PDB file of C-alpha atoms and ligand atoms in Angstrom:
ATOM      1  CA  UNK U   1     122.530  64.327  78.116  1.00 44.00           C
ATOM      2  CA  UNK U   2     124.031  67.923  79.241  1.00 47.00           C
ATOM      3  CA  UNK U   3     124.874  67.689  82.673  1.00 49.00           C
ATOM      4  CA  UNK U   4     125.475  71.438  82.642  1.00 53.00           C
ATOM      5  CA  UNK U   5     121.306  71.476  83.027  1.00 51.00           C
ATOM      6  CA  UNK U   6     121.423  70.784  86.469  1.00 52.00           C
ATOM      7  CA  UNK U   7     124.163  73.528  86.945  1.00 54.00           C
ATOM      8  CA  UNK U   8     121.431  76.070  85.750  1.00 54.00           C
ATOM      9  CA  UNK U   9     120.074  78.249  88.341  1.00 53.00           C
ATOM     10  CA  UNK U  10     116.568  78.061  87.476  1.00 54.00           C
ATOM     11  CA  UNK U  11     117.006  73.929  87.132  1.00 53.00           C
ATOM     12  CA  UNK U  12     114.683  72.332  89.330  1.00 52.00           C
ATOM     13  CA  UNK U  13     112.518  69.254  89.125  1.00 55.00           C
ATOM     14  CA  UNK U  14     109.647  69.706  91.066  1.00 69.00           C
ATOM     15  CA  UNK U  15     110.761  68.558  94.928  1.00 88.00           C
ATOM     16  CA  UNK U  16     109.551  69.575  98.198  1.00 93.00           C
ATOM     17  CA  UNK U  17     111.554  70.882 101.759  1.00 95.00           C
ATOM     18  CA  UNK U  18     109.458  70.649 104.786  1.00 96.00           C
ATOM     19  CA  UNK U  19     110.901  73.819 106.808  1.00 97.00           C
ATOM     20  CA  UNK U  20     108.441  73.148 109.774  1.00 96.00           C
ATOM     21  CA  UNK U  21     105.351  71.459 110.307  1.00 98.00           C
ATOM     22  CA  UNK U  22     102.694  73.395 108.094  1.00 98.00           C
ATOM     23  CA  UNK U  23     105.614  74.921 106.330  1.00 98.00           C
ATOM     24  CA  UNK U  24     106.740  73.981 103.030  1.00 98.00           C
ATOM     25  CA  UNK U  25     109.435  74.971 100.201  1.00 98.00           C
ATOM     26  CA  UNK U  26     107.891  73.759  96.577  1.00 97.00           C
ATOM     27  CA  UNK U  27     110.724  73.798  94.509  1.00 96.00           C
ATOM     28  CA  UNK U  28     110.235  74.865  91.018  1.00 95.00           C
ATOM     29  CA  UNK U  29     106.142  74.483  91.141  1.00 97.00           C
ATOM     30  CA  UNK U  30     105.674  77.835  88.825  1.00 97.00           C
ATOM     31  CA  UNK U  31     108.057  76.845  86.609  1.00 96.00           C
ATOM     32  CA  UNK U  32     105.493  76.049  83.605  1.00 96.00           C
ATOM     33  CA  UNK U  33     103.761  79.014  84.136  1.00 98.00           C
ATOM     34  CA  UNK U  34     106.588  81.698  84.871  1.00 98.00           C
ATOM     35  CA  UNK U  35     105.974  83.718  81.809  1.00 98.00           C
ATOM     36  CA  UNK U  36     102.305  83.746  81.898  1.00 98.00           C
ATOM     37  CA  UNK U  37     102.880  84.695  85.334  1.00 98.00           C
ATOM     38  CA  UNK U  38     105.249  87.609  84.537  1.00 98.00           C
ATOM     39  CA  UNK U  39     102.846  88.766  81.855  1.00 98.00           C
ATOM     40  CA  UNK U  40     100.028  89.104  84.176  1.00 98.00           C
ATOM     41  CA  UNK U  41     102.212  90.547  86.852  1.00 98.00           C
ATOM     42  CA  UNK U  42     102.629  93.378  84.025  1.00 98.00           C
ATOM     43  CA  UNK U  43      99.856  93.824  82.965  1.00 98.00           C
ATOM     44  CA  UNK U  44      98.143  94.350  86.486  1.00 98.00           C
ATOM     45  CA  UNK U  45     101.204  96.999  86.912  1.00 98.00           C
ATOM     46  CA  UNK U  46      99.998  98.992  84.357  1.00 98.00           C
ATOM     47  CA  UNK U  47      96.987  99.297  85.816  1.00 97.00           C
ATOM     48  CA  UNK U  48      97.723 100.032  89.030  1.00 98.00           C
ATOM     49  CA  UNK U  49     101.507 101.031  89.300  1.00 98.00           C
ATOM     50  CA  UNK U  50     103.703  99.940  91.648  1.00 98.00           C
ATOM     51  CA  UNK U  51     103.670 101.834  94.971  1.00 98.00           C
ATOM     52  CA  UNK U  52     106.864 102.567  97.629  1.00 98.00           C
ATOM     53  CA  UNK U  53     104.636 102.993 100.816  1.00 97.00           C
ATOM     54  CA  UNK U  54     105.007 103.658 104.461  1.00 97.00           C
ATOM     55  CA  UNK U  55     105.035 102.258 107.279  1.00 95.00           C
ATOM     56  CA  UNK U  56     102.423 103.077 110.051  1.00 95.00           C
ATOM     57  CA  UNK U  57     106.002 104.809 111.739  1.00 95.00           C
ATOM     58  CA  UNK U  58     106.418 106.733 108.531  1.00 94.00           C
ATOM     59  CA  UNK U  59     109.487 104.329 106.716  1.00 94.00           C
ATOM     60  CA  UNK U  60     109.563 103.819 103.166  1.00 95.00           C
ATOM     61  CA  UNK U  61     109.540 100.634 102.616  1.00 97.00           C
ATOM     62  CA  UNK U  62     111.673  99.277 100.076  1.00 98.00           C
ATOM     63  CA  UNK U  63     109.838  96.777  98.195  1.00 98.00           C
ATOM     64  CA  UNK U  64     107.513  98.077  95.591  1.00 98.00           C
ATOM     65  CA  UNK U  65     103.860  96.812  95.645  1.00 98.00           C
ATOM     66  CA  UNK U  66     100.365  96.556  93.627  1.00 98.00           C
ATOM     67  CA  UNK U  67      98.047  94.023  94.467  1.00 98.00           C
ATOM     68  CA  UNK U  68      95.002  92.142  92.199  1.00 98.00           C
ATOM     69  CA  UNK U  69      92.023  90.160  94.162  1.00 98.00           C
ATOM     70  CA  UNK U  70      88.679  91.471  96.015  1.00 98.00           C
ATOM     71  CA  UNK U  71      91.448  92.860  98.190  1.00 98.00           C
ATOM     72  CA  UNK U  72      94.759  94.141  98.490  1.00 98.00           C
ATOM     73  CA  UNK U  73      96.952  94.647 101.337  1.00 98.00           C
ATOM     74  CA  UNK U  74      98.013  98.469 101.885  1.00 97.00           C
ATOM     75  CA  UNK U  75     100.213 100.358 104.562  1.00 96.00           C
ATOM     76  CA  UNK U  76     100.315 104.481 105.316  1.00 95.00           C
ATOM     77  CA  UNK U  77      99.968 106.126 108.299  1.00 94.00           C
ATOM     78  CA  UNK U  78      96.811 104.747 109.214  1.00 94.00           C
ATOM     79  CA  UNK U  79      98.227 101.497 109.601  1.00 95.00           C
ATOM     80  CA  UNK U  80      98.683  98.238 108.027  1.00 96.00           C
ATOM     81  CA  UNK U  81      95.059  96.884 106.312  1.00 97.00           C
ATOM     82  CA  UNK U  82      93.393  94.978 103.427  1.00 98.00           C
ATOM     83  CA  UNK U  83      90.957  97.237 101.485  1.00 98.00           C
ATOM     84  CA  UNK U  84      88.694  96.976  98.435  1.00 98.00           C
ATOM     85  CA  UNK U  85      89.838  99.777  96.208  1.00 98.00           C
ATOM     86  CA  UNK U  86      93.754 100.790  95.645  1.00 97.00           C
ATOM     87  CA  UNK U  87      94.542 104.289  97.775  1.00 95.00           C
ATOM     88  CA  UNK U  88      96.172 105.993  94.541  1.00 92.00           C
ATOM     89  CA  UNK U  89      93.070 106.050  92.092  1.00 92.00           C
ATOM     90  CA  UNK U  90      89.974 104.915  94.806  1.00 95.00           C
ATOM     91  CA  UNK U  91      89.553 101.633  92.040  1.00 96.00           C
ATOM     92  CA  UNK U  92      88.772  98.035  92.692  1.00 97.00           C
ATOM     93  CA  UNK U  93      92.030  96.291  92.380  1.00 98.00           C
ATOM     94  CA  UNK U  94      92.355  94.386  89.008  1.00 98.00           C
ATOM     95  CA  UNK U  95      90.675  90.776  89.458  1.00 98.00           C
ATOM     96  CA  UNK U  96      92.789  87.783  90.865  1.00 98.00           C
ATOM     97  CA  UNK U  97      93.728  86.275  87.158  1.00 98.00           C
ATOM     98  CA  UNK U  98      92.432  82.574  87.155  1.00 98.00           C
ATOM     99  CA  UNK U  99      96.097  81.263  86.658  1.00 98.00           C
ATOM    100  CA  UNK U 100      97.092  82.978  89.699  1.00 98.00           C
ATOM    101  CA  UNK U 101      94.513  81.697  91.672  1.00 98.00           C
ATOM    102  CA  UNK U 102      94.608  78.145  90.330  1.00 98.00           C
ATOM    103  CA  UNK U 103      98.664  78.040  91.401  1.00 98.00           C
ATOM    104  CA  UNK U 104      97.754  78.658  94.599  1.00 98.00           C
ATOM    105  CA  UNK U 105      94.815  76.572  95.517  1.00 98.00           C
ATOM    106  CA  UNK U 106      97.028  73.545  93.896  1.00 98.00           C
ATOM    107  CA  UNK U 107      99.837  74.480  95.716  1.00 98.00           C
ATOM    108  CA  UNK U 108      98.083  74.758  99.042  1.00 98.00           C
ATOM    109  CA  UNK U 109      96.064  71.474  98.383  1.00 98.00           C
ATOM    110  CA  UNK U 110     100.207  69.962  97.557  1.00 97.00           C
ATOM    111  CA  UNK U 111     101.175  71.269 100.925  1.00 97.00           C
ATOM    112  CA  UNK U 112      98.487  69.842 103.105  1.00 97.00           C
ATOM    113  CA  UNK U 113      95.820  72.579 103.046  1.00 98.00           C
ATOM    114  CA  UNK U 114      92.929  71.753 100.585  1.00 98.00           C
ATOM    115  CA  UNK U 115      89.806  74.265 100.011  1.00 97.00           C
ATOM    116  CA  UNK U 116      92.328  77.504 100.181  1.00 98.00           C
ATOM    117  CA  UNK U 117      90.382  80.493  98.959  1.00 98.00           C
ATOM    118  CA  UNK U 118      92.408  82.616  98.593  1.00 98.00           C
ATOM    119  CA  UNK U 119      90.676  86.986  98.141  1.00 98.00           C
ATOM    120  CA  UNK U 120      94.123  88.716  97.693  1.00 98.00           C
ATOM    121  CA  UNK U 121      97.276  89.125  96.211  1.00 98.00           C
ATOM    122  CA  UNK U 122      99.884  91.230  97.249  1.00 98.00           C
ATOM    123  CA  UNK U 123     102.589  91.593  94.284  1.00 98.00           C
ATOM    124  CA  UNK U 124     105.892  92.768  95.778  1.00 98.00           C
ATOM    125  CA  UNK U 125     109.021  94.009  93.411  1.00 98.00           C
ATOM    126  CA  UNK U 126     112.292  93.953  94.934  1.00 98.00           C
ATOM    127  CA  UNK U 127     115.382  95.827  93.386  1.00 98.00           C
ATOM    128  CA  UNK U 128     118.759  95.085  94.506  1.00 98.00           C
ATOM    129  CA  UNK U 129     118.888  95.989  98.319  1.00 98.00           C
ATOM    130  CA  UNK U 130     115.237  95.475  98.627  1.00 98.00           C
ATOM    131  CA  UNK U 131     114.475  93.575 101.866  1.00 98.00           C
ATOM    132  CA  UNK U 132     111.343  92.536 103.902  1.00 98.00           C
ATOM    133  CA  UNK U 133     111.917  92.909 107.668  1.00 96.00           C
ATOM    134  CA  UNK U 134     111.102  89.828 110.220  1.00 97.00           C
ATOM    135  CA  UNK U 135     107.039  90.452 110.458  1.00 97.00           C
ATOM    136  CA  UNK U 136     104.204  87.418 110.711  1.00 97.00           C
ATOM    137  CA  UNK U 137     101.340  88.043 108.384  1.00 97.00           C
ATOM    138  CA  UNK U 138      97.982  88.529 110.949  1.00 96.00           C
ATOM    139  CA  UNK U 139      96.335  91.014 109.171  1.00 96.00           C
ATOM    140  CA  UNK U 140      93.726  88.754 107.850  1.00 97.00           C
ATOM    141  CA  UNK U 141      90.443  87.199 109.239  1.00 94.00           C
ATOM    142  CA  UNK U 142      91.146  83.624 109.102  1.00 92.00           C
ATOM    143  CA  UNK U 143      94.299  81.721 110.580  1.00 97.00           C
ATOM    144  CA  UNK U 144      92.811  78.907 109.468  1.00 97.00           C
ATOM    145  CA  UNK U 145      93.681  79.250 105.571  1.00 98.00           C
ATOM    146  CA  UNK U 146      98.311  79.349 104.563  1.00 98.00           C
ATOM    147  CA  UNK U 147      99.700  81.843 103.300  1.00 98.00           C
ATOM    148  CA  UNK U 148     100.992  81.024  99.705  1.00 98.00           C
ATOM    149  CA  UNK U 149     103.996  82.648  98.241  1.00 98.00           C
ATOM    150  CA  UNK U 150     105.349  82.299  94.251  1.00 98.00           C
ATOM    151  CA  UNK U 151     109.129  83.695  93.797  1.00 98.00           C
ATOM    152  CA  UNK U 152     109.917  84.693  90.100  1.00 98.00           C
ATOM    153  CA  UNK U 153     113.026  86.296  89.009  1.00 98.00           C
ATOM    154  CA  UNK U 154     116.346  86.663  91.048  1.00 98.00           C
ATOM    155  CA  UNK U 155     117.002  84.274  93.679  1.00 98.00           C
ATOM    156  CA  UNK U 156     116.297  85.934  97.461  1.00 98.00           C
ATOM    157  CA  UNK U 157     117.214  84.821 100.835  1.00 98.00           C
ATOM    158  CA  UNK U 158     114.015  84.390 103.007  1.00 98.00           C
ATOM    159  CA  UNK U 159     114.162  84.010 106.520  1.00 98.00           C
ATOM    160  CA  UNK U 160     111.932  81.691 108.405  1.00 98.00           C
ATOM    161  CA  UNK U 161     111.493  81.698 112.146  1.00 98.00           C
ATOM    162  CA  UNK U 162     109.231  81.645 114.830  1.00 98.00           C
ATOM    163  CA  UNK U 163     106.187  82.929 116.879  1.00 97.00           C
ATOM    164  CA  UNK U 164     108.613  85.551 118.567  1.00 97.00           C
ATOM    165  CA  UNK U 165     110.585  87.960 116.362  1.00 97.00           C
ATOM    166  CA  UNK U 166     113.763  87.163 118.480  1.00 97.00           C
ATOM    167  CA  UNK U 167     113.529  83.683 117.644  1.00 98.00           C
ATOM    168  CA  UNK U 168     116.014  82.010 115.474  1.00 97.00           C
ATOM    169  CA  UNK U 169     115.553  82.009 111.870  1.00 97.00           C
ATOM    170  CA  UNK U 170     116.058  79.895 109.093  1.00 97.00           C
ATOM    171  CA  UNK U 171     117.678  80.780 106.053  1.00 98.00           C
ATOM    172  CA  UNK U 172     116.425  79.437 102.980  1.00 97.00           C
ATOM    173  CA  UNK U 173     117.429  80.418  99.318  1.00 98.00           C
ATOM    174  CA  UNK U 174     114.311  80.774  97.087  1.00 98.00           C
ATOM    175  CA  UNK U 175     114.899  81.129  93.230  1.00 98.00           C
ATOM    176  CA  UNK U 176     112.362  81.695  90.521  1.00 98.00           C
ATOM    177  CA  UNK U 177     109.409  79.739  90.699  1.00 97.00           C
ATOM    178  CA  UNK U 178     110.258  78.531  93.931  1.00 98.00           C
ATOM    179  CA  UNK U 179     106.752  78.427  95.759  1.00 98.00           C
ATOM    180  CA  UNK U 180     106.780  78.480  99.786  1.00 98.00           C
ATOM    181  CA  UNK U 181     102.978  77.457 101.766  1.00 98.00           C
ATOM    182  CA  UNK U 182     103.080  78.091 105.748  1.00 98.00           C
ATOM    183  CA  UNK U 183      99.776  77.700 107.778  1.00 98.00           C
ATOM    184  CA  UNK U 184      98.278  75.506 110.719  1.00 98.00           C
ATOM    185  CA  UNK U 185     101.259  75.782 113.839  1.00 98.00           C
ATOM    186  CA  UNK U 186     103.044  78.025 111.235  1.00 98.00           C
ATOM    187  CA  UNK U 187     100.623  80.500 110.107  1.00 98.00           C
ATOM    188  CA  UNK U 188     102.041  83.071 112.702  1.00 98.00           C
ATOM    189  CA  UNK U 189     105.551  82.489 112.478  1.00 98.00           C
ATOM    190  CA  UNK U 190     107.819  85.338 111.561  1.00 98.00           C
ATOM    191  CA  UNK U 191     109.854  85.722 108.407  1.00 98.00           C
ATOM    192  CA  UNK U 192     111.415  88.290 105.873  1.00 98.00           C
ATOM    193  CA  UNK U 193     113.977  88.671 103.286  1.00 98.00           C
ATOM    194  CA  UNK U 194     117.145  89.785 103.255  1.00 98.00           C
ATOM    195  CA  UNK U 195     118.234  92.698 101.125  1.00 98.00           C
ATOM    196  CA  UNK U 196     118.048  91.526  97.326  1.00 98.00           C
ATOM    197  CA  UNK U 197     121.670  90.868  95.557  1.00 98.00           C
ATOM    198  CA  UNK U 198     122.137  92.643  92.096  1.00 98.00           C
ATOM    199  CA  UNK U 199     122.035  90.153  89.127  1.00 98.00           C
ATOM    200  CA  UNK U 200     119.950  89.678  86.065  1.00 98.00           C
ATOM    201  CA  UNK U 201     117.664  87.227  84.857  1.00 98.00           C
ATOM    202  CA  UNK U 202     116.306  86.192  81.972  1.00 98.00           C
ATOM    203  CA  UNK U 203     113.097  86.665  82.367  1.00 98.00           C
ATOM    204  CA  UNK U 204     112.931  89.755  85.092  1.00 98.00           C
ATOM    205  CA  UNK U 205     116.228  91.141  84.608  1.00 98.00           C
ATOM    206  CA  UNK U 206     117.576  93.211  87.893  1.00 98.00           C
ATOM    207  CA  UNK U 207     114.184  92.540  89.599  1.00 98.00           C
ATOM    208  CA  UNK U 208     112.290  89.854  91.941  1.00 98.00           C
ATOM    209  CA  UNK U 209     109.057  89.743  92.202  1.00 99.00           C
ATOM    210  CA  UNK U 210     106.999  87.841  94.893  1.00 98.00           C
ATOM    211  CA  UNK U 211     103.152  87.134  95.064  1.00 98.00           C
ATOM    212  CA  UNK U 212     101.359  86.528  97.958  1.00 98.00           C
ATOM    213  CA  UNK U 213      98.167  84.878  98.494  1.00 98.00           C
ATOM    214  CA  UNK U 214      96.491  84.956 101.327  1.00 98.00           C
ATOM    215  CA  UNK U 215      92.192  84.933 102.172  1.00 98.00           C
ATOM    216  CA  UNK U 216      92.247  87.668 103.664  1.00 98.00           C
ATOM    217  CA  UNK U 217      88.100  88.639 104.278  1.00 95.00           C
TER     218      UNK U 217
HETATM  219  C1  SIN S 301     105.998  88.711 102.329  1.00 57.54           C
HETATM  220  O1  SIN S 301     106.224  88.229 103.419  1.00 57.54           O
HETATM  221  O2  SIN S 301     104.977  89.369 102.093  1.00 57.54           O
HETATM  222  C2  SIN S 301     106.960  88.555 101.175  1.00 57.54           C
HETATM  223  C3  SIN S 301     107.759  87.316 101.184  1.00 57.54           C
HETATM  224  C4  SIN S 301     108.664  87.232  99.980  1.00 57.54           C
HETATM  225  O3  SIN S 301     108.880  88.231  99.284  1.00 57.54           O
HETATM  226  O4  SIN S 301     109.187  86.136  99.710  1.00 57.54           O
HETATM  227 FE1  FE2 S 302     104.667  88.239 104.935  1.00 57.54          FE
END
């Protein structure tokens, strides 16, 4: 046996870290898909390219996004929103690929929340010094289904915290195919990710790329 296995970063056997109640870390749970994954991911990007948008206060945010589902999750000027149709070309988004939606629904049902149905996927690309500020996800209809989230590529520190934005945060190291599920008492908590470090990885190279799952209709 080759101990050095366990020494590789993307080494995991599937295990789970309870961060809160509602709130779960699924360690390695997209591992047997990752490259399907990454193909799809790739595919939808060359339909609809990945976008730098603004804030509602007019900052460019600096994760890159598409989306696939009945609806994606947009931000300009108007404000943040879920719409139909992508604002770049006035198209439906491409449909939620059945592998993405079965990984979620199983990993929801794994975390305590069976009969997710989950409408959109927002597909976020970080670059080195990418970062998602502290912000709770209540853009959506229903508080009632979890948020699921799939990590592929470079490992990123996300920060978990509470119902206020000053509260403290967690800090919790996700790596590729990491997959994190918060709803019920931690639907609305706040959380983010700090700015991406530079590496490479087999499979994504300098990039990370997150999906996120929510129902949002
Ligand atoms: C998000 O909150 O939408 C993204 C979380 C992540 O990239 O891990
Ligand atoms: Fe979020």
């Amino acid at each position: 046996m080759n101990l050095d296995l366990f020494d590789h970063p993307d080494f995991h056997s599937n295990w789970r870290e309870d961060l809160c109640p509602g709130a779960v870390v699924l360690r390695g749970a997209a591992l047997e898909d990752d490259v399907r994954l990454l193909a799809e991911i790739d595919r939808i990007a060359g339909l609809v390219p990945f976008q730098y948008r603004a804030t509602p206060g007019g900052y460019a945010m600096s994760v890159a996004m598409t989306n696939c589902g009945d609806f994606g999750w947009v931000t300009d000027k108007a404000g943040y929103r879920y719409q139909a149709t992508s604002p770049e070309n006035q198209q439906q988004w491409p449909a939620m690929p059945a592998l993405f939606r079965a990984i979620a629904v199983k990993a929801a049902q794994e975390a305590g929340f069976p009969g997710f149905d989950p409408d959109a996927c927002l597909i976020n690309r970080y670059q080195p010094g990418a970062k998602m500020s502290l912000h709770q996800d209540k853009d959506e209809h229903d508080f009632g289904q979890p948020i699921v989230s799939v990590s592929l590529g470079l490992p990123a520190v996300f920060q978990f915290g509470g119902m206020e934005r000053s509260d403290k945060t967690q800090r919790v190291q996700l790596t590729h195919s990491d997959i994190v599920v918060w709803g019920g008492p931690s639907r609305l908590r706040y959380h983010g990710v700090l700015p991406l470090k530079a590496g490479e990885h087999p499979l994504t190279g300098s990039y990370r790329f997150n999906l996120t799952f929510r129902k949002a209709s």
